[in-house]
Structure formats: structure tokens, C-alpha cells
Amino acid sequence: MSDTKEQGGRACACAGHPDDSGRRSMLSGALALAALAPMAVVSLGASAQAPAPAAGTRSQKPEPGDKLAFMIGPKAGKEVKPADVEIGKPPLLAYPMDPATGKVLISKANLLTVVRLKPADLKPTSARNAADGIVAFSSLCTHYGCPITTLHPSQTQIVCNCHGSVFDAANRGAVTQGPATRRLAMLPLTIKDGALVVSGKFDGPLGPPTT
Ligand code: FES
């Protein structure tokens, strides 16, 4: 089966695609964006106040209780507060942050696209994982792995700019326009003591299908 057929028969606009070198290029692009974070590993002020847990006590994936930290910008490495995520604003890129150590868990697989929708716009599939309208998805496009960085004019969908796939943030990341064929994984959030907190694990596979 050709790649084009695997991706729902939609033609892609990128030069060199869909051969393997194109795929590697896209994945490299996503990695490069992740590497834009101005720190390899960020330890916030909390690290000086709380003892680090023993090695191996947690995975490097997001876990319930984690907070979120800005990936880029003047607040890079700082905690994302609910008020930082505004309706109609471009998606915020973030990583999970261990609340015990302040360590930001930087990896391509942990990059999140976070947006806020009007609660009334959320379908039950997204509402159950939302915190006051704030929803978080794996940023890895399920087509070729580019980061999801753009808000659709509908303000309820998010867009991958590599080849134009659109995902419905109001409906658990469902694909509304290809070439991607698989929804984005959603990371459940809640608000606890005024903080934006992860409340579960990713609810599906990350990134492009491997077969
Ligand atoms: Fe192709 Fe996202 S990587 S649409």
C-alpha cells in the first residue's frame, strides 16, 4: 500500500513527499521545533524547595498531577496558569512538568497543543477531558508528525500547517480534514487549587501510524 493510500488517498503538497526522506524531514522538523525550547531540561524554583524523588519513581510521560509549562516564549519553562489560555488565541505549546521537582519533561512525545474553547462548544467527548474549556492534545500530527500550532478560523479546530490536516478540538481531536486519518490523542486536564493539572493519560496513540 502506498503512503498516499494509507493517509486516506489525499495528495500532499510537500515536495519529495511521500517518500521516506520526506517523512524523515517532517519528523526532523517536529524535533527541531521541540529543540527550540531554550533549555535542555528546565528546573524551576520548586527544585530548590522540594527534594527530588528517588530515581525511577515516575515515568517521563505525563502523569496525573503534573502541571504544564510553556515550551517557548518569554515564559518558557514557567507554569501555565488557566488564565494564560484564552479563547480564540493561537494554541499554546507546552510540556508536562513534575510538580514535585519542577522539572519540565521535554520530549517530542510530550509536546502538547493547548487551546481554550467556549464550554458550550465542547462535545461530551472533549468536555469530559476539559478544564473550564481548556483542552490539551498531543502536538504530534498523526499524518507525518509535524507540531500542531495553528487555530482554525472556526476557533474550535486546530491545524497542522505541514499539509493542512485539521482536527476538531471540540470533539476529542477528530480529523475533519486530511491528509491525516487518525485523531489526535487527548490529555485530560482539570483545575485544582487554581492550577491547571493533568488528570489522566493520553487517551490514544501518539503521532503517525507506524504500519
Ligand atoms: Fe502532514 Fe500534519 S504532518 S498534515
mmCIF file of C-alpha atoms and ligand atoms in Angstrom:
data_model
loop_
_atom_site.group_PDB
_atom_site.id
_atom_site.type_symbol
_atom_site.label_atom_id
_atom_site.label_comp_id
_atom_site.label_asym_id
_atom_site.label_seq_id
_atom_site.Cartn_x
_atom_site.Cartn_y
_atom_site.Cartn_z
ATOM 1 C CA MET A 1 0.000 0.000 0.000
ATOM 2 C CA SER A 2 1.370 3.409 -0.895
ATOM 3 C CA ASP A 3 1.721 6.129 1.706
ATOM 4 C CA THR A 4 -0.855 8.215 -0.112
ATOM 5 C CA LYS A 5 -3.380 5.430 0.191
ATOM 6 C CA GLU A 6 -2.504 4.913 3.837
ATOM 7 C CA GLN A 7 -3.250 8.528 4.521
ATOM 8 C CA GLY A 8 -6.730 8.380 3.126
ATOM 9 C CA GLY A 9 -5.923 8.921 -0.540
ATOM 10 C CA ARG A 10 -5.301 12.638 -0.047
ATOM 11 C CA ALA A 11 -2.473 14.141 -2.030
ATOM 12 C CA CYS A 12 0.069 16.129 -0.048
ATOM 13 C CA ALA A 13 1.522 19.467 -1.066
ATOM 14 C CA CYS A 14 5.054 18.929 0.172
ATOM 15 C CA ALA A 15 7.950 18.426 -2.222
ATOM 16 C CA GLY A 16 9.504 14.978 -2.015
ATOM 17 C CA HIS A 17 6.553 13.509 -0.133
ATOM 18 C CA PRO A 18 5.512 10.730 0.380
ATOM 19 C CA ASP A 19 8.889 9.008 0.199
ATOM 20 C CA ASP A 20 10.782 8.084 3.339
ATOM 21 C CA SER A 21 13.152 11.012 3.097
ATOM 22 C CA GLY A 22 10.170 13.360 3.180
ATOM 23 C CA ARG A 23 8.818 11.608 6.216
ATOM 24 C CA ARG A 24 12.130 11.842 7.999
ATOM 25 C CA SER A 25 12.277 15.521 7.098
ATOM 26 C CA MET A 26 8.893 16.185 8.660
ATOM 27 C CA LEU A 27 9.772 14.290 11.783
ATOM 28 C CA SER A 28 13.028 16.186 11.984
ATOM 29 C CA GLY A 29 11.090 19.412 11.677
ATOM 30 C CA ALA A 30 8.981 18.487 14.648
ATOM 31 C CA LEU A 31 12.072 17.610 16.604
ATOM 32 C CA ALA A 32 13.694 20.874 15.616
ATOM 33 C CA LEU A 33 10.719 22.811 16.922
ATOM 34 C CA ALA A 34 10.857 20.903 20.157
ATOM 35 C CA ALA A 35 14.517 21.810 20.380
ATOM 36 C CA LEU A 36 13.605 25.498 20.249
ATOM 37 C CA ALA A 37 12.942 25.372 23.939
ATOM 38 C CA PRO A 38 15.702 27.426 25.456
ATOM 39 C CA MET A 39 16.658 24.777 27.920
ATOM 40 C CA ALA A 40 17.556 21.146 27.615
ATOM 41 C CA VAL A 41 15.992 20.380 30.944
ATOM 42 C CA VAL A 42 14.356 23.075 32.985
ATOM 43 C CA SER A 43 14.341 23.007 36.720
ATOM 44 C CA LEU A 44 12.214 25.703 38.237
ATOM 45 C CA GLY A 45 12.410 27.317 41.596
ATOM 46 C CA ALA A 46 10.494 24.457 43.133
ATOM 47 C CA SER A 47 13.501 22.210 42.652
ATOM 48 C CA ALA A 48 15.336 24.143 45.335
ATOM 49 C CA GLN A 49 12.475 23.659 47.763
ATOM 50 C CA ALA A 50 11.316 20.111 47.189
ATOM 51 C CA PRO A 51 13.552 17.073 47.357
ATOM 52 C CA ALA A 52 13.875 15.183 44.108
ATOM 53 C CA PRO A 53 12.069 11.870 44.104
ATOM 54 C CA ALA A 54 14.115 8.725 44.005
ATOM 55 C CA ALA A 55 15.176 7.719 40.516
ATOM 56 C CA GLY A 56 12.657 5.593 38.738
ATOM 57 C CA THR A 57 9.646 6.676 40.783
ATOM 58 C CA ARG A 58 7.876 8.132 37.787
ATOM 59 C CA SER A 59 7.892 7.792 34.027
ATOM 60 C CA GLN A 60 8.983 10.571 31.745
ATOM 61 C CA LYS A 61 5.491 10.694 30.240
ATOM 62 C CA PRO A 62 2.764 12.992 31.540
ATOM 63 C CA GLU A 63 1.087 11.673 34.665
ATOM 64 C CA PRO A 64 -1.953 12.717 36.688
ATOM 65 C CA GLY A 65 -0.991 15.596 38.933
ATOM 66 C CA ASP A 66 1.563 17.063 36.536
ATOM 67 C CA LYS A 67 1.344 20.743 35.774
ATOM 68 C CA LEU A 68 2.074 22.276 32.361
ATOM 69 C CA ALA A 69 4.997 24.519 31.390
ATOM 70 C CA PHE A 70 5.385 26.870 28.441
ATOM 71 C CA MET A 71 7.578 25.445 25.684
ATOM 72 C CA ILE A 72 8.661 28.741 24.116
ATOM 73 C CA GLY A 73 8.394 32.466 24.559
ATOM 74 C CA PRO A 74 9.199 34.748 27.475
ATOM 75 C CA LYS A 75 7.534 32.314 29.891
ATOM 76 C CA ALA A 76 9.367 29.237 28.601
ATOM 77 C CA GLY A 77 9.688 26.734 31.427
ATOM 78 C CA LYS A 78 7.186 28.584 33.612
ATOM 79 C CA GLU A 79 3.921 27.077 34.759
ATOM 80 C CA VAL A 80 0.905 27.532 32.531
ATOM 81 C CA LYS A 81 -1.974 29.005 34.519
ATOM 82 C CA PRO A 82 -5.603 28.692 33.418
ATOM 83 C CA ALA A 83 -5.731 32.431 32.671
ATOM 84 C CA ASP A 84 -2.831 32.023 30.228
ATOM 85 C CA VAL A 85 -5.043 30.024 27.854
ATOM 86 C CA GLU A 86 -7.574 32.293 26.188
ATOM 87 C CA ILE A 87 -10.487 31.615 23.865
ATOM 88 C CA GLY A 88 -9.658 32.475 20.257
ATOM 89 C CA LYS A 89 -5.905 32.763 20.824
ATOM 90 C CA PRO A 90 -3.310 30.656 18.968
ATOM 91 C CA PRO A 91 -2.588 27.269 20.504
ATOM 92 C CA LEU A 92 -0.170 27.301 23.374
ATOM 93 C CA LEU A 93 2.665 24.756 23.166
ATOM 94 C CA ALA A 94 3.546 23.174 26.488
ATOM 95 C CA TYR A 95 5.269 20.275 28.188
ATOM 96 C CA PRO A 96 4.217 18.452 31.345
ATOM 97 C CA MET A 97 6.047 19.473 34.481
ATOM 98 C CA ASP A 98 6.682 17.304 37.514
ATOM 99 C CA PRO A 99 5.125 19.282 40.393
ATOM 100 C CA ALA A 100 7.407 17.637 42.952
ATOM 101 C CA THR A 101 10.654 18.742 41.331
ATOM 102 C CA GLY A 102 9.679 21.498 38.905
ATOM 103 C CA LYS A 103 11.365 19.502 36.147
ATOM 104 C CA VAL A 104 9.887 20.095 32.708
ATOM 105 C CA LEU A 105 9.568 16.802 30.841
ATOM 106 C CA ILE A 106 10.871 17.841 27.446
ATOM 107 C CA SER A 107 10.470 15.377 24.639
ATOM 108 C CA LYS A 108 8.878 15.240 21.230
ATOM 109 C CA ALA A 109 6.279 12.785 22.505
ATOM 110 C CA ASN A 110 5.349 15.067 25.432
ATOM 111 C CA LEU A 111 4.730 18.226 23.414
ATOM 112 C CA LEU A 112 1.154 19.439 23.878
ATOM 113 C CA THR A 113 -1.111 21.758 21.925
ATOM 114 C CA VAL A 114 -3.373 23.544 24.379
ATOM 115 C CA VAL A 115 -6.385 25.674 23.461
ATOM 116 C CA ARG A 116 -9.419 27.070 25.230
ATOM 117 C CA LEU A 117 -12.871 26.753 23.755
ATOM 118 C CA LYS A 118 -16.187 28.087 24.891
ATOM 119 C CA PRO A 119 -17.510 25.354 27.187
ATOM 120 C CA ALA A 120 -20.773 25.363 25.225
ATOM 121 C CA ASP A 121 -18.870 24.427 22.059
ATOM 122 C CA LEU A 122 -17.371 21.275 23.570
ATOM 123 C CA LYS A 123 -18.949 17.982 22.668
ATOM 124 C CA PRO A 124 -19.147 15.443 25.514
ATOM 125 C CA THR A 125 -16.151 13.608 24.034
ATOM 126 C CA SER A 126 -13.935 16.619 24.743
ATOM 127 C CA ALA A 127 -15.856 18.108 27.652
ATOM 128 C CA ARG A 128 -15.026 15.184 29.914
ATOM 129 C CA ASN A 129 -11.303 15.868 29.446
ATOM 130 C CA ALA A 130 -11.528 19.654 29.596
ATOM 131 C CA ALA A 131 -10.822 22.097 32.402
ATOM 132 C CA ASP A 132 -13.065 25.157 32.163
ATOM 133 C CA GLY A 133 -12.945 24.881 28.351
ATOM 134 C CA ILE A 134 -9.190 24.194 28.203
ATOM 135 C CA VAL A 135 -8.219 21.099 26.228
ATOM 136 C CA ALA A 136 -4.812 19.556 25.561
ATOM 137 C CA PHE A 137 -3.778 17.277 22.717
ATOM 138 C CA SER A 138 -0.599 15.577 21.654
ATOM 139 C CA SER A 139 1.037 18.097 19.360
ATOM 140 C CA LEU A 140 2.269 15.366 17.031
ATOM 141 C CA CYS A 141 0.238 15.449 13.843
ATOM 142 C CA THR A 142 -0.964 11.954 13.026
ATOM 143 C CA HIS A 143 -0.024 12.440 9.384
ATOM 144 C CA TYR A 144 3.745 12.897 9.458
ATOM 145 C CA GLY A 145 4.422 14.200 12.947
ATOM 146 C CA CYS A 146 4.644 17.960 12.486
ATOM 147 C CA PRO A 147 3.617 20.018 15.522
ATOM 148 C CA ILE A 148 0.067 21.381 15.615
ATOM 149 C CA THR A 149 0.463 25.115 16.005
ATOM 150 C CA THR A 150 -2.492 26.948 14.484
ATOM 151 C CA LEU A 151 -6.077 27.701 15.484
ATOM 152 C CA HIS A 152 -8.628 27.196 12.700
ATOM 153 C CA PRO A 153 -10.903 30.166 11.914
ATOM 154 C CA SER A 154 -13.753 28.163 13.443
ATOM 155 C CA GLN A 155 -11.917 28.583 16.790
ATOM 156 C CA THR A 156 -12.909 25.028 17.685
ATOM 157 C CA GLN A 157 -10.426 23.214 15.460
ATOM 158 C CA ILE A 158 -6.637 23.120 15.262
ATOM 159 C CA VAL A 159 -4.491 22.918 12.159
ATOM 160 C CA CYS A 160 -1.230 21.285 11.113
ATOM 161 C CA ASN A 161 0.465 23.625 8.703
ATOM 162 C CA CYS A 162 2.653 20.997 7.054
ATOM 163 C CA HIS A 163 -0.090 19.601 4.825
ATOM 164 C CA GLY A 164 -3.260 21.177 6.136
ATOM 165 C CA SER A 165 -4.781 18.492 8.335
ATOM 166 C CA VAL A 166 -7.490 19.851 10.631
ATOM 167 C CA PHE A 167 -8.502 18.324 13.965
ATOM 168 C CA ASP A 168 -11.628 19.062 15.975
ATOM 169 C CA ALA A 169 -10.601 20.195 19.436
ATOM 170 C CA ALA A 170 -14.259 20.218 20.427
ATOM 171 C CA ASN A 171 -14.605 16.539 19.567
ATOM 172 C CA ARG A 172 -11.613 14.695 21.022
ATOM 173 C CA GLY A 173 -9.240 15.658 18.200
ATOM 174 C CA ALA A 174 -11.234 14.017 15.415
ATOM 175 C CA VAL A 175 -9.933 14.576 11.885
ATOM 176 C CA THR A 176 -12.141 17.000 9.968
ATOM 177 C CA GLN A 177 -9.756 17.441 7.037
ATOM 178 C CA GLY A 178 -6.909 15.178 5.874
ATOM 179 C CA PRO A 179 -4.454 14.004 4.802
ATOM 180 C CA ALA A 180 -4.260 12.771 8.418
ATOM 181 C CA THR A 181 -6.634 9.902 9.065
ATOM 182 C CA ARG A 182 -6.304 9.348 12.816
ATOM 183 C CA ARG A 183 -7.482 11.669 15.578
ATOM 184 C CA LEU A 184 -5.097 13.348 17.962
ATOM 185 C CA ALA A 185 -4.552 11.842 21.383
ATOM 186 C CA MET A 186 -6.103 13.938 24.132
ATOM 187 C CA LEU A 187 -4.555 14.535 27.551
ATOM 188 C CA PRO A 188 -7.207 15.044 30.264
ATOM 189 C CA LEU A 189 -6.928 18.220 32.334
ATOM 190 C CA THR A 190 -8.518 19.593 35.446
ATOM 191 C CA ILE A 191 -8.154 22.693 37.599
ATOM 192 C CA LYS A 192 -7.045 22.007 41.140
ATOM 193 C CA ASP A 193 -6.439 24.751 43.688
ATOM 194 C CA GLY A 194 -6.380 27.233 40.827
ATOM 195 C CA ALA A 195 -3.713 25.342 38.880
ATOM 196 C CA LEU A 196 -4.021 23.611 35.530
ATOM 197 C CA VAL A 197 -3.279 19.955 36.213
ATOM 198 C CA VAL A 198 -3.092 16.762 34.170
ATOM 199 C CA SER A 199 -5.821 14.364 35.296
ATOM 200 C CA GLY A 200 -5.135 11.269 33.204
ATOM 201 C CA LYS A 201 -3.006 9.738 30.500
ATOM 202 C CA PHE A 202 -3.132 10.182 26.746
ATOM 203 C CA ASP A 203 -6.314 8.571 25.517
ATOM 204 C CA GLY A 204 -4.861 7.183 22.298
ATOM 205 C CA PRO A 205 -1.689 6.533 20.306
ATOM 206 C CA LEU A 206 0.670 9.426 19.528
ATOM 207 C CA GLY A 207 1.769 10.601 16.106
ATOM 208 C CA PRO A 208 1.523 8.840 12.787
ATOM 209 C CA PRO A 209 0.537 5.194 12.499
ATOM 210 C CA THR A 210 3.618 3.013 12.414
ATOM 211 C CA THR A 211 2.270 0.424 9.964
HETATM 212 FE FE1 FES B 1 1.131 16.302 7.219
HETATM 213 FE FE2 FES B 1 0.480 17.290 9.594
HETATM 214 S S1 FES B 1 2.355 16.329 9.038
HETATM 215 S S2 FES B 1 -0.704 17.307 7.791
#
